Amino acid sequence: MATTTTADQTAESVDTVKASLTTVLLDPATIVRDECNAREHDTEPDADLINSAKAVGI
């Protein structure tokens, strides 16, 4: 069975999601870098990473 979505239903869904989001302002000075998850060498993105970001989005 096929279903259809109207523009009003889509806008309503987006509004519902937006209403549930929270913005948190962070002081960059308080952010701690995770030493186990930080690349220091070979930091340029390779072709696989670029293609994945294009296909899936970021």
Short mmCIF file of N, CA and C in Angstrom, two decimals:
data_model
loop_
_atom_site.label_atom_id
_atom_site.label_comp_id
_atom_site.label_asym_id
_atom_site.label_seq_id
_atom_site.Cartn_x
_atom_site.Cartn_y
_atom_site.Cartn_z
N MET A 1 0.84 -1.17 0.00
CA MET A 1 0.00 0.00 0.00
C MET A 1 0.89 1.24 0.00
N ALA A 2 0.64 2.13 -0.91
CA ALA A 2 1.44 3.34 -1.02
C ALA A 2 0.85 4.43 -0.12
N THR A 3 1.75 5.24 0.42
CA THR A 3 1.30 6.37 1.23
C THR A 3 1.81 7.65 0.59
N THR A 4 1.09 8.71 0.82
CA THR A 4 1.52 9.99 0.29
C THR A 4 1.70 10.97 1.44
N THR A 5 2.60 11.90 1.24
CA THR A 5 2.86 12.93 2.23
C THR A 5 2.63 14.27 1.59
N THR A 6 1.83 15.09 2.25
CA THR A 6 1.58 16.42 1.72
C THR A 6 2.63 17.38 2.25
N ALA A 7 2.71 18.54 1.63
CA ALA A 7 3.65 19.56 2.09
C ALA A 7 3.33 19.99 3.51
N ASP A 8 2.05 20.05 3.85
CA ASP A 8 1.65 20.44 5.21
C ASP A 8 2.12 19.42 6.24
N GLN A 9 2.02 18.11 5.89
CA GLN A 9 2.48 17.07 6.80
C GLN A 9 3.98 17.15 6.99
N THR A 10 4.72 17.42 5.91
CA THR A 10 6.17 17.54 5.99
C THR A 10 6.56 18.74 6.85
N ALA A 11 5.91 19.87 6.64
CA ALA A 11 6.20 21.07 7.42
C ALA A 11 5.88 20.82 8.89
N GLU A 12 4.81 20.11 9.15
CA GLU A 12 4.43 19.80 10.53
C GLU A 12 5.48 18.92 11.18
N SER A 13 6.00 17.94 10.44
CA SER A 13 7.04 17.05 10.97
C SER A 13 8.31 17.83 11.27
N VAL A 14 8.69 18.74 10.39
CA VAL A 14 9.89 19.55 10.60
C VAL A 14 9.70 20.42 11.84
N ASP A 15 8.53 21.02 11.99
CA ASP A 15 8.27 21.86 13.16
C ASP A 15 8.34 21.06 14.45
N THR A 16 7.86 19.82 14.41
CA THR A 16 7.91 18.96 15.59
C THR A 16 9.36 18.67 15.97
N VAL A 17 10.18 18.38 15.00
CA VAL A 17 11.60 18.11 15.26
C VAL A 17 12.28 19.36 15.80
N LYS A 18 12.04 20.50 15.17
CA LYS A 18 12.65 21.75 15.62
C LYS A 18 12.26 22.07 17.06
N ALA A 19 11.04 21.80 17.43
CA ALA A 19 10.56 22.10 18.77
C ALA A 19 11.29 21.26 19.82
N SER A 20 11.80 20.09 19.43
CA SER A 20 12.46 19.21 20.38
C SER A 20 13.97 19.45 20.48
N LEU A 21 14.51 20.32 19.64
CA LEU A 21 15.95 20.59 19.66
C LEU A 21 16.31 21.62 20.72
N THR A 22 17.51 21.49 21.26
CA THR A 22 18.01 22.43 22.25
C THR A 22 19.36 22.94 21.80
N THR A 23 19.55 24.22 21.89
CA THR A 23 20.85 24.82 21.58
C THR A 23 21.62 25.03 22.87
N VAL A 24 22.87 24.59 22.86
CA VAL A 24 23.72 24.76 24.02
C VAL A 24 24.96 25.53 23.58
N LEU A 25 25.20 26.66 24.20
CA LEU A 25 26.39 27.45 23.88
C LEU A 25 27.54 26.96 24.75
N LEU A 26 28.66 26.65 24.10
CA LEU A 26 29.84 26.16 24.82
C LEU A 26 30.97 27.16 24.70
N ASP A 27 31.72 27.28 25.75
CA ASP A 27 32.93 28.09 25.72
C ASP A 27 34.03 27.22 25.12
N PRO A 28 34.59 27.59 23.98
CA PRO A 28 35.62 26.76 23.34
C PRO A 28 36.80 26.46 24.26
N ALA A 29 37.06 27.32 25.21
CA ALA A 29 38.18 27.10 26.13
C ALA A 29 37.93 25.91 27.06
N THR A 30 36.67 25.50 27.22
CA THR A 30 36.36 24.39 28.12
C THR A 30 36.29 23.05 27.41
N ILE A 31 36.42 23.05 26.09
CA ILE A 31 36.34 21.80 25.33
C ILE A 31 37.69 21.08 25.44
N VAL A 32 37.62 19.81 25.80
CA VAL A 32 38.84 19.01 25.98
C VAL A 32 39.00 18.08 24.79
N ARG A 33 40.16 18.10 24.21
CA ARG A 33 40.46 17.25 23.06
C ARG A 33 40.71 15.82 23.53
N ASP A 34 40.04 14.87 22.90
CA ASP A 34 40.20 13.47 23.23
C ASP A 34 41.48 12.96 22.57
N GLU A 35 42.48 12.67 23.35
CA GLU A 35 43.78 12.24 22.82
C GLU A 35 43.70 10.91 22.09
N CYS A 36 42.70 10.09 22.41
CA CYS A 36 42.56 8.79 21.75
C CYS A 36 41.81 8.90 20.43
N ASN A 37 41.24 10.05 20.15
CA ASN A 37 40.42 10.19 18.96
C ASN A 37 40.77 11.46 18.20
N ALA A 38 42.03 11.78 18.17
CA ALA A 38 42.46 12.99 17.46
C ALA A 38 43.56 12.62 16.48
N ARG A 39 43.33 12.93 15.22
CA ARG A 39 44.36 12.65 14.21
C ARG A 39 45.38 13.77 14.21
N GLU A 40 46.63 13.40 14.31
CA GLU A 40 47.70 14.38 14.23
C GLU A 40 48.52 14.21 12.97
N HIS A 41 48.47 13.01 12.39
CA HIS A 41 49.21 12.71 11.17
C HIS A 41 48.21 12.30 10.10
N ASP A 42 48.55 12.53 8.88
CA ASP A 42 47.68 12.16 7.77
C ASP A 42 46.28 12.74 7.96
N THR A 43 46.20 14.03 8.17
CA THR A 43 44.94 14.68 8.50
C THR A 43 44.13 15.10 7.28
N GLU A 44 44.68 14.99 6.09
CA GLU A 44 43.94 15.34 4.89
C GLU A 44 42.94 14.22 4.57
N PRO A 45 41.71 14.56 4.20
CA PRO A 45 40.74 13.52 3.88
C PRO A 45 41.15 12.75 2.62
N ASP A 46 40.94 11.44 2.66
CA ASP A 46 41.27 10.64 1.49
C ASP A 46 40.03 10.52 0.59
N ALA A 47 40.19 9.91 -0.56
CA ALA A 47 39.12 9.82 -1.55
C ALA A 47 37.91 9.06 -0.99
N ASP A 48 38.14 8.00 -0.21
CA ASP A 48 37.03 7.24 0.36
C ASP A 48 36.19 8.09 1.30
N LEU A 49 36.86 8.89 2.14
CA LEU A 49 36.14 9.76 3.07
C LEU A 49 35.35 10.83 2.32
N ILE A 50 35.94 11.42 1.32
CA ILE A 50 35.26 12.45 0.52
C ILE A 50 34.03 11.86 -0.18
N ASN A 51 34.19 10.69 -0.80
CA ASN A 51 33.07 10.05 -1.50
C ASN A 51 31.95 9.65 -0.53
N SER A 52 32.33 9.19 0.66
CA SER A 52 31.33 8.83 1.64
C SER A 52 30.55 10.05 2.10
N ALA A 53 31.24 11.16 2.33
CA ALA A 53 30.57 12.39 2.76
C ALA A 53 29.64 12.91 1.67
N LYS A 54 30.04 12.78 0.42
CA LYS A 54 29.19 13.20 -0.68
C LYS A 54 27.95 12.31 -0.78
N ALA A 55 28.13 11.00 -0.60
CA ALA A 55 27.02 10.07 -0.75
C ALA A 55 26.04 10.14 0.41
N VAL A 56 26.56 10.24 1.63
CA VAL A 56 25.72 10.18 2.81
C VAL A 56 25.39 11.56 3.35
N GLY A 57 26.31 12.48 3.17
CA GLY A 57 26.17 13.80 3.77
C GLY A 57 26.88 13.85 5.10
N ILE A 58 26.99 15.03 5.61
CA ILE A 58 27.69 15.20 6.89
C ILE A 58 26.72 15.68 7.91
#
